[in-house]
Short mmCIF file of C-alpha atoms in Angstrom, two decimals:
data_model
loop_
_atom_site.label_atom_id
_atom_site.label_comp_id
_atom_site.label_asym_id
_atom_site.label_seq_id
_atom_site.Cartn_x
_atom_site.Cartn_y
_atom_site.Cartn_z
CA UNK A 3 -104.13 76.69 -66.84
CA UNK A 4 -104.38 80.11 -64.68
CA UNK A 5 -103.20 82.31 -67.05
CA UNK A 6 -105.20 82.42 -69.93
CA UNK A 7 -108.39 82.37 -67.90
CA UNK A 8 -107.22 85.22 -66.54
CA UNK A 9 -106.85 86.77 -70.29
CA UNK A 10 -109.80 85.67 -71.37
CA UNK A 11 -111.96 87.00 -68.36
CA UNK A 12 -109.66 90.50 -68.00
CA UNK A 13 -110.33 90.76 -71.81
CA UNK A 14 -113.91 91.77 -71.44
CA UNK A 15 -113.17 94.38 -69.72
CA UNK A 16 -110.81 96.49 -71.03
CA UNK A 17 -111.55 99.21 -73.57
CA UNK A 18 -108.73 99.28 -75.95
CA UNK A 19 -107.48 102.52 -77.73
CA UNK A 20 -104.57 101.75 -80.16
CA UNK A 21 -101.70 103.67 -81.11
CA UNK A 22 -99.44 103.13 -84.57
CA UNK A 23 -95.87 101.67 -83.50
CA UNK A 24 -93.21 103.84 -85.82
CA UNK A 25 -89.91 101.60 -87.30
CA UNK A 26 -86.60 102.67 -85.36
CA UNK A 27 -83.94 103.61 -87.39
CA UNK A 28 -80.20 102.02 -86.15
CA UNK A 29 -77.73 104.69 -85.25
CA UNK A 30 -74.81 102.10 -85.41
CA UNK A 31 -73.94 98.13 -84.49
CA UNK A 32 -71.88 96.99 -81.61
CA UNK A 33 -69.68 94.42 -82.39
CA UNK A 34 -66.77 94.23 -80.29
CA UNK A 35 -67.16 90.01 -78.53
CA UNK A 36 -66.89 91.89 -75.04
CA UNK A 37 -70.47 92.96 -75.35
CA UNK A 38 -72.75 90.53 -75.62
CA UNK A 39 -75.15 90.52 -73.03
CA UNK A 40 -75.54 94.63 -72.81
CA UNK A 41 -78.16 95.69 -70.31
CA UNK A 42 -76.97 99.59 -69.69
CA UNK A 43 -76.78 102.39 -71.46
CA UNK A 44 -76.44 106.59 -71.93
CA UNK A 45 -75.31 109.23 -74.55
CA UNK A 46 -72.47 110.61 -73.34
CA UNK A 47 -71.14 113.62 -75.36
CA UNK A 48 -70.86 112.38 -79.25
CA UNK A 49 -70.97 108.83 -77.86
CA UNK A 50 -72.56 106.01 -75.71
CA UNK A 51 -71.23 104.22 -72.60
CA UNK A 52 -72.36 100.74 -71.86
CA UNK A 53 -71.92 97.87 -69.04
CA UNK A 54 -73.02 93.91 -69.63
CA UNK A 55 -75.56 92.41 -67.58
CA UNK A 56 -73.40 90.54 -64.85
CA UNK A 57 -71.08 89.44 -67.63
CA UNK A 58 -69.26 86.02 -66.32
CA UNK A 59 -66.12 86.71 -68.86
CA UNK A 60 -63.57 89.39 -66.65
CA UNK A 61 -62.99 90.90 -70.15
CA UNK A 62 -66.97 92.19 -69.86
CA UNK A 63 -66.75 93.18 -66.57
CA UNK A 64 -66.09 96.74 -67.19
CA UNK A 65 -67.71 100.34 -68.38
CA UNK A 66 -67.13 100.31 -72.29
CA UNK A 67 -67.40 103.89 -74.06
CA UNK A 68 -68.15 103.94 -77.55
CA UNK A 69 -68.09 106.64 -80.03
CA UNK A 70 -70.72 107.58 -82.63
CA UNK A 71 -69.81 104.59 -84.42
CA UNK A 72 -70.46 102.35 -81.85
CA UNK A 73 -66.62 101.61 -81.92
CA UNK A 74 -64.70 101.16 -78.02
CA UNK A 75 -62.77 104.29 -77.44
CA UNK A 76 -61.78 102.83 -73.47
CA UNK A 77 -62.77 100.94 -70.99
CA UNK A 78 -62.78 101.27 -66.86
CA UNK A 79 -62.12 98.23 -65.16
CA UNK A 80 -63.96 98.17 -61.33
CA UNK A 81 -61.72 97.83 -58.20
CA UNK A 82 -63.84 94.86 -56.96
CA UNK A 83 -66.07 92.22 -58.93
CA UNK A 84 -69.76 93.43 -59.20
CA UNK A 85 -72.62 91.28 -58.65
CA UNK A 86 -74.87 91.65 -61.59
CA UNK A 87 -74.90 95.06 -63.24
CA UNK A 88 -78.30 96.00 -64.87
CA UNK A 89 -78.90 99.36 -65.48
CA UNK A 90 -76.66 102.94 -66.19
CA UNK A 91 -77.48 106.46 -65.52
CA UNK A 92 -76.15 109.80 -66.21
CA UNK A 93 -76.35 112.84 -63.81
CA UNK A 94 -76.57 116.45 -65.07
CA UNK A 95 -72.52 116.69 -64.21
CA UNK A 96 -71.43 114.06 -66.20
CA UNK A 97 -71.38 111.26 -63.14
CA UNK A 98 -71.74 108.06 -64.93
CA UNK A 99 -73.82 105.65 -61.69
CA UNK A 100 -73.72 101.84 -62.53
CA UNK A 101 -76.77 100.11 -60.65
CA UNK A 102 -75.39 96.78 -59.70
CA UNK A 103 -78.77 95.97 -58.89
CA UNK A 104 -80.02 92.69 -60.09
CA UNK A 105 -81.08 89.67 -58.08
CA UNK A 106 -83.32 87.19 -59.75
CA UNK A 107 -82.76 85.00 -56.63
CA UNK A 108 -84.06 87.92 -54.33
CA UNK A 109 -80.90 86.76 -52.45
CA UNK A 110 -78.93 89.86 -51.95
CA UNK A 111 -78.02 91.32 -48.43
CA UNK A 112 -76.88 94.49 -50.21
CA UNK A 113 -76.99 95.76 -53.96
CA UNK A 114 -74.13 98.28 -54.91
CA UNK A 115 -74.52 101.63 -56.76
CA UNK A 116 -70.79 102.48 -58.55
CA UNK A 117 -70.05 105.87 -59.46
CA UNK A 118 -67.53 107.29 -61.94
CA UNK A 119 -67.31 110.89 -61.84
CA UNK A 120 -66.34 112.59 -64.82
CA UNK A 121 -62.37 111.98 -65.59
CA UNK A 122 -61.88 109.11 -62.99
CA UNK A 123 -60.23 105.96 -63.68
CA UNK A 124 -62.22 103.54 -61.56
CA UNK A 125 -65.56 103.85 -59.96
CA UNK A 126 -66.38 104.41 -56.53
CA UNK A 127 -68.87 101.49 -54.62
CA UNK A 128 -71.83 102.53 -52.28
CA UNK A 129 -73.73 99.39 -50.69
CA UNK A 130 -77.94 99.77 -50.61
CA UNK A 131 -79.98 97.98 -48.64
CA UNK A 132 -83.72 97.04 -48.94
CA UNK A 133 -86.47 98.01 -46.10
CA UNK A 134 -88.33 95.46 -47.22
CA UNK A 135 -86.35 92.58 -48.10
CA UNK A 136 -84.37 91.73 -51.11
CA UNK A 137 -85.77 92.81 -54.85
CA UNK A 138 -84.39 92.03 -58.12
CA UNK A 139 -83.97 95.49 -60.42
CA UNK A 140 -82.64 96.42 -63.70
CA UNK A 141 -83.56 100.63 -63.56
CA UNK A 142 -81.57 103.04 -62.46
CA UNK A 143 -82.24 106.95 -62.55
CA UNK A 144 -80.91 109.95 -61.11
CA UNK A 145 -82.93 112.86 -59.90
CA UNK A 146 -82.52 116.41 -60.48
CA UNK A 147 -80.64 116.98 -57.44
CA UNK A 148 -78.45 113.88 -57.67
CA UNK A 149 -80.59 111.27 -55.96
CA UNK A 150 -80.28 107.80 -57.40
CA UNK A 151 -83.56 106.23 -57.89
CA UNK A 152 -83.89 102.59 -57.88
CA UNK A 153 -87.34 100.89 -60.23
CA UNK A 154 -87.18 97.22 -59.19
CA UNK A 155 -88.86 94.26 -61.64
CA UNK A 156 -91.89 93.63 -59.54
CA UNK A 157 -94.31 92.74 -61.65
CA UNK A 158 -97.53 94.59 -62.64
CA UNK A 159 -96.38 97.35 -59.96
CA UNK A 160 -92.85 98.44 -59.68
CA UNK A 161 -91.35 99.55 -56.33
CA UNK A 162 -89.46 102.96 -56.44
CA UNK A 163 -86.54 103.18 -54.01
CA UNK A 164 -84.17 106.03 -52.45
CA UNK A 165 -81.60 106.09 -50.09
CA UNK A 166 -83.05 106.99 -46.79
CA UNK A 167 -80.04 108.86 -46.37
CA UNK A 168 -76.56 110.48 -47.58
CA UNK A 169 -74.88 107.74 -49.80
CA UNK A 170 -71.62 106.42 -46.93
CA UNK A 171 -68.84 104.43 -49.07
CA UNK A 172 -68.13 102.84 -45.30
CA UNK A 173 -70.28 101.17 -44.74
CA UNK A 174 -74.63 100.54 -46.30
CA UNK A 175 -76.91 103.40 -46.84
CA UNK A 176 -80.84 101.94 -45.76
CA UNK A 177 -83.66 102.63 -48.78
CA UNK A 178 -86.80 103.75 -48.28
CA UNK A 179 -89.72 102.80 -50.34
CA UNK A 180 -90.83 105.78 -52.10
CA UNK A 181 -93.71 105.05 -53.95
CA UNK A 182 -94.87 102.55 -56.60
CA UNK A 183 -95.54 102.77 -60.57
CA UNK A 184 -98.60 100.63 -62.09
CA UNK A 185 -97.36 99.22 -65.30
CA UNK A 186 -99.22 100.29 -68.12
CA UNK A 187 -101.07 98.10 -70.03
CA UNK A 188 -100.47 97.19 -74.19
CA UNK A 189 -100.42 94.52 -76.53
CA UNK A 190 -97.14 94.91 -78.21
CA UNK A 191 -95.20 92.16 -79.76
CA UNK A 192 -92.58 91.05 -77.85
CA UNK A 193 -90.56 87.39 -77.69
CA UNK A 194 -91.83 86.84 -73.87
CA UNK A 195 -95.51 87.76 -74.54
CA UNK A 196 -97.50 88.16 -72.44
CA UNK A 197 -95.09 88.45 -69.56
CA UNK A 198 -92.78 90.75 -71.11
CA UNK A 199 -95.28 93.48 -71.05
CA UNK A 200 -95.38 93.17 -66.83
CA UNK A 201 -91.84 93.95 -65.92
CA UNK A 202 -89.77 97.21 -65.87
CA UNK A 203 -86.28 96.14 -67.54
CA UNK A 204 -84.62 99.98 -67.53
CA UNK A 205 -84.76 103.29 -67.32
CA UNK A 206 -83.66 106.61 -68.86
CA UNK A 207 -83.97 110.53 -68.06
CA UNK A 208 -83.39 113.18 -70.89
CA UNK A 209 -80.45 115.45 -71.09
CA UNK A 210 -82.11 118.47 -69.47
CA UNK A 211 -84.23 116.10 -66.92
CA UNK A 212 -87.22 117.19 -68.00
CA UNK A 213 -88.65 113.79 -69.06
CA UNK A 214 -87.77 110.01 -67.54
CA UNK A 215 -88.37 107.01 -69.49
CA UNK A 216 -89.12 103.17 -68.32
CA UNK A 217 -88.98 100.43 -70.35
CA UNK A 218 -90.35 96.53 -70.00
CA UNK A 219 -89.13 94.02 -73.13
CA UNK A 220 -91.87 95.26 -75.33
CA UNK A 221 -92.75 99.25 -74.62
CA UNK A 222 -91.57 102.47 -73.19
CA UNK A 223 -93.31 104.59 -70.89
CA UNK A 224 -92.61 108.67 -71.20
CA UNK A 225 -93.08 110.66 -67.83
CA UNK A 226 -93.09 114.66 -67.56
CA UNK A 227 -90.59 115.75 -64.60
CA UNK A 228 -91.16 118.68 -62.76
CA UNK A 229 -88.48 120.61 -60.79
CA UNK A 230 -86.32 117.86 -60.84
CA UNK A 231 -88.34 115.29 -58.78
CA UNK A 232 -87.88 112.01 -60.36
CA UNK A 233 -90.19 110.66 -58.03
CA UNK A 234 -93.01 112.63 -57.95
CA UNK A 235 -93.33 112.21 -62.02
CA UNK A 236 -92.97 108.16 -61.78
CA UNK A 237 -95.23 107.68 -58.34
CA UNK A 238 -97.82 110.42 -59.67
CA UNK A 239 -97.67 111.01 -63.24
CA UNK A 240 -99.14 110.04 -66.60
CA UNK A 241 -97.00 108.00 -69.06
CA UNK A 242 -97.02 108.65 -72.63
CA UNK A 243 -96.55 104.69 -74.68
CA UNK A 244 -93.64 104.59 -77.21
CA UNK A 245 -93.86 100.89 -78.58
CA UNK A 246 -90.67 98.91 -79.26
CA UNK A 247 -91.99 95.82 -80.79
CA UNK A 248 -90.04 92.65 -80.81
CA UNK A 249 -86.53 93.33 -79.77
CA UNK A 250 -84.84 90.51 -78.87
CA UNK A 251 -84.44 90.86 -75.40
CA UNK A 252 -84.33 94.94 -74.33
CA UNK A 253 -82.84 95.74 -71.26
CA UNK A 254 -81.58 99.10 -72.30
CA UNK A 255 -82.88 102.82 -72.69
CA UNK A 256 -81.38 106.14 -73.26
CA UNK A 257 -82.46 109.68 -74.60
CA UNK A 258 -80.02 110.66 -77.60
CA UNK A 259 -77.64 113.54 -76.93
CA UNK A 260 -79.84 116.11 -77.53
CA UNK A 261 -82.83 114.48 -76.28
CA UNK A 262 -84.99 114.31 -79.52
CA UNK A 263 -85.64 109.96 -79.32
CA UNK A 264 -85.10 107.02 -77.56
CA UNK A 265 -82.30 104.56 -78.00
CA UNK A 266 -82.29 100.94 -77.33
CA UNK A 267 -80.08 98.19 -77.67
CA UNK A 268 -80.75 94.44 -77.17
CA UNK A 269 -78.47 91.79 -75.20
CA UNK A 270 -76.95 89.57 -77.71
CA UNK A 271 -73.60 89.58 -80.13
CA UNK A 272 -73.27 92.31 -83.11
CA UNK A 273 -76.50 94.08 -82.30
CA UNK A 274 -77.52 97.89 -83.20
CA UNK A 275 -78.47 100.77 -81.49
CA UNK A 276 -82.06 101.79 -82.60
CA UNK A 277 -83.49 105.14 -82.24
CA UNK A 278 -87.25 105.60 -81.85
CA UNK A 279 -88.81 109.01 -82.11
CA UNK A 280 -91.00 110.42 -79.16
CA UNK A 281 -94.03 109.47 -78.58
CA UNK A 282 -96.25 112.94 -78.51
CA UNK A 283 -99.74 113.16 -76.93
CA UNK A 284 -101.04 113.20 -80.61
CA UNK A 285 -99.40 109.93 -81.43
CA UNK A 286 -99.78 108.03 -78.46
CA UNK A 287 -101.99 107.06 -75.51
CA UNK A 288 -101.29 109.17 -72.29
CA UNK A 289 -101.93 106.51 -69.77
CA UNK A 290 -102.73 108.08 -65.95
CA UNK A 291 -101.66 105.37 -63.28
CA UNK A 292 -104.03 103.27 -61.71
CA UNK A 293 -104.00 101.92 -58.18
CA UNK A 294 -105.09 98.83 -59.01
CA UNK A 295 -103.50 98.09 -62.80
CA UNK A 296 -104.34 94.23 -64.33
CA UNK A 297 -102.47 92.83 -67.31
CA UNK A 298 -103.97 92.76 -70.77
CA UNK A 299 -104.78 89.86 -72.73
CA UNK A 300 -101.95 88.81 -75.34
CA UNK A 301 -102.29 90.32 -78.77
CA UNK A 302 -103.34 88.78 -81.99
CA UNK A 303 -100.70 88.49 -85.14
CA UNK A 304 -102.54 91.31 -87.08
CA UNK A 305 -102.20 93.68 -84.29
CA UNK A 306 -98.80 94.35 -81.94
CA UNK A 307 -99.61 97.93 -81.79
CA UNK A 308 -99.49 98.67 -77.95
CA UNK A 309 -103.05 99.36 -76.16
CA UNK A 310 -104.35 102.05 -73.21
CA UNK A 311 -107.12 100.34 -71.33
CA UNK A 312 -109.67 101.60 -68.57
CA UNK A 313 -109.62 99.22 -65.54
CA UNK A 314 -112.22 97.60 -63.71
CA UNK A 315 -111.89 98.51 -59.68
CA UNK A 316 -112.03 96.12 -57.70
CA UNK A 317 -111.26 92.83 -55.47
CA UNK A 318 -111.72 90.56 -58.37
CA UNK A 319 -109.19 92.63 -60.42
CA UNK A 320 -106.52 93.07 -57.57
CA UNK A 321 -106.28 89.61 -56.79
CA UNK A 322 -105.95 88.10 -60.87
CA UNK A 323 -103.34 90.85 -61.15
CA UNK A 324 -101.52 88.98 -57.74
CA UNK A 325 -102.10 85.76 -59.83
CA UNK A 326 -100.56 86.82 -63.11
CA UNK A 327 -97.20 88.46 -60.74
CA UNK A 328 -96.68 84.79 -59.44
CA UNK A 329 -96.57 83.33 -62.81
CA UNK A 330 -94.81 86.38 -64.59
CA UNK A 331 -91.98 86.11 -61.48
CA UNK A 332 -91.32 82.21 -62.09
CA UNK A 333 -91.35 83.12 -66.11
CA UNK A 334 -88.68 85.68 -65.53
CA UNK A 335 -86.19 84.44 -63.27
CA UNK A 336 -86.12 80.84 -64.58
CA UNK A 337 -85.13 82.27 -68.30
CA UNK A 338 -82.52 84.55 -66.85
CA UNK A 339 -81.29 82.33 -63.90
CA UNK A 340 -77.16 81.77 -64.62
CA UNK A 341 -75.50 78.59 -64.41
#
């Protein structure tokens, strides 16, 4: 079998330096039976606002807000039925942008961006299209001057798109490919394994936008922002590691309210909110990106702390990273394919 070959050879070469995950602390449980597959959310004021991943029911098709006790305060029904909702943002106005984004067919013509400005009753839909051909996301963030900014789920190396012009609601706005993030590499616990560490599944920015935030199923990944461009810190910066060790399945991240930890949630029924405190450059790895990152071997039970690792450059390293991708893609989509 390919995979652990590649493990076992990509294992001599790394140089691990380990960093202590902290426990998260849960800020509150979501109960109501509408969410149950939640792959969005934001603080929003004293509260939280999540959408379902692509929910099949009509009753989860919709932006819940919640209150500080995770408890539905409203809902916002859309005008039209999205295709498979993924990821939420918040802009420094209060905008709420759904990224109805996902595609684990890579099948899409178009994905839609819908956005609820602050006291609207339904969202508005812009239609995106790819430059390069269609790409399954699930991270959405906006930039400093209002820019959404699309992370897709390549694996290994995520894609980082922006509309190549003014957003039209008449018709599709073309994407450019801005740049690309290397994933960085741990050894955190997580129920996909080794896969789960290779895929970008979310993204959030902090209240004052000086800090964005990725996520993959087992870690977060901290990046400093600098006059607002989103880009820039993602394509060019180095991520601090925040470990999130096995949640069920994590598809969500969000900076609290006032921007002092993370919050998660999990898809599933009856599941919490969990805070985790920020990583700091004492307390974690700073991990500069690489242009040719490779995936770390799997971790042993005794340690699911995550890892920083020097790479070897390369051919040989390139082209076992291409390897692992295949596999990791099949992985991926066939556990999250619908019926």
């Amino acid at each position: 079998m390919v995979l652990p070959a590649v493990a076992a050879l990509l294992a001599t070469s790394f140089i691990p330096v380990a960093a202590a995950a902290e426990s998260p602390r849960t800020v509150c449980r979501i109960t109501d039976d509408r969410l149950n597959e939640i792959s969005g959310l934001v603080a929003d004021g004293d509260g939280y606002v999540v959408v379902n991943d692509g929910a099949d029911d009509p009753d989860g098709r919709r932006i819940f807000f919640l209150n500080k006790r995770c408890k539905v305060t409203r809902t916002v029904a859309y005008p039209s039925r999205p295709r498979d909702t993924e990821d939420l943002a918040r802009a420094a106005d209060g905008t709420i942008w759904v990224g109805d984004i996902g595609d684990n067919g890579n099948s899409r013509e178009t994905i839609g961006l819908w956005r609820l400005a602050p006291g609207a009753r339904k969202p508005a839909l812009f239609r995106l299209s790819y430059p390069d051909g269609a790409r399954d996301a699930e991270a959405l963030l906006v930039s400093g001057d209002g820019t959404p900014v699309v992370i897709t789920k390549d694996p290994v190396t995520a894609g980082v798109y922006v509309p190549a012009e003014p957003l039209r609601a008449d018709g599709t706005t073309p994407m450019k490919r801005a740049g690309d993030v290397p994933i960085p590499v741990t050894a955190t616990s997580n129920p996909f394994g080794f896969a789960g560490r290779l895929v970008i599944t979310g993204a959030a920015a902090s209240p004052d936008g000086t800090r964005v935030a990725l996520r993959t199923y087992s870690d977060a990944f901290e990046f400093e922002v600098t006059e607002g461009d989103v880009v820039k810190a993602l394509t060019g910066g180095s991520a601090r590691t925040t470990a999130l060790p096995d949640e069920p399945q994590g598809e969500s991240i969000a900076y609290s309210a006032d921007g002092s930890a993370l919050l998660t949630v999990s898809e599933g029924r009856d599941v919490p909110i969990l805070s985790y405190p920020l990583s700091t450059p004492a307390s974690a790895p700073s991990i500069a990106p690489s242009p040719s990152p490779s995936p770390s071997v799997a971790p042993s039970a005794a340690a699911p702390s995550p890892v920083a690792a020097s790479f070897p450059v390369g051919a040989v390293a390139a082209g076992l990273a291409m390897i692992v991708a295949g596999g990791v893609t099949g992985l991926l989509i066939a556990r999250r394919r619908r019926s």
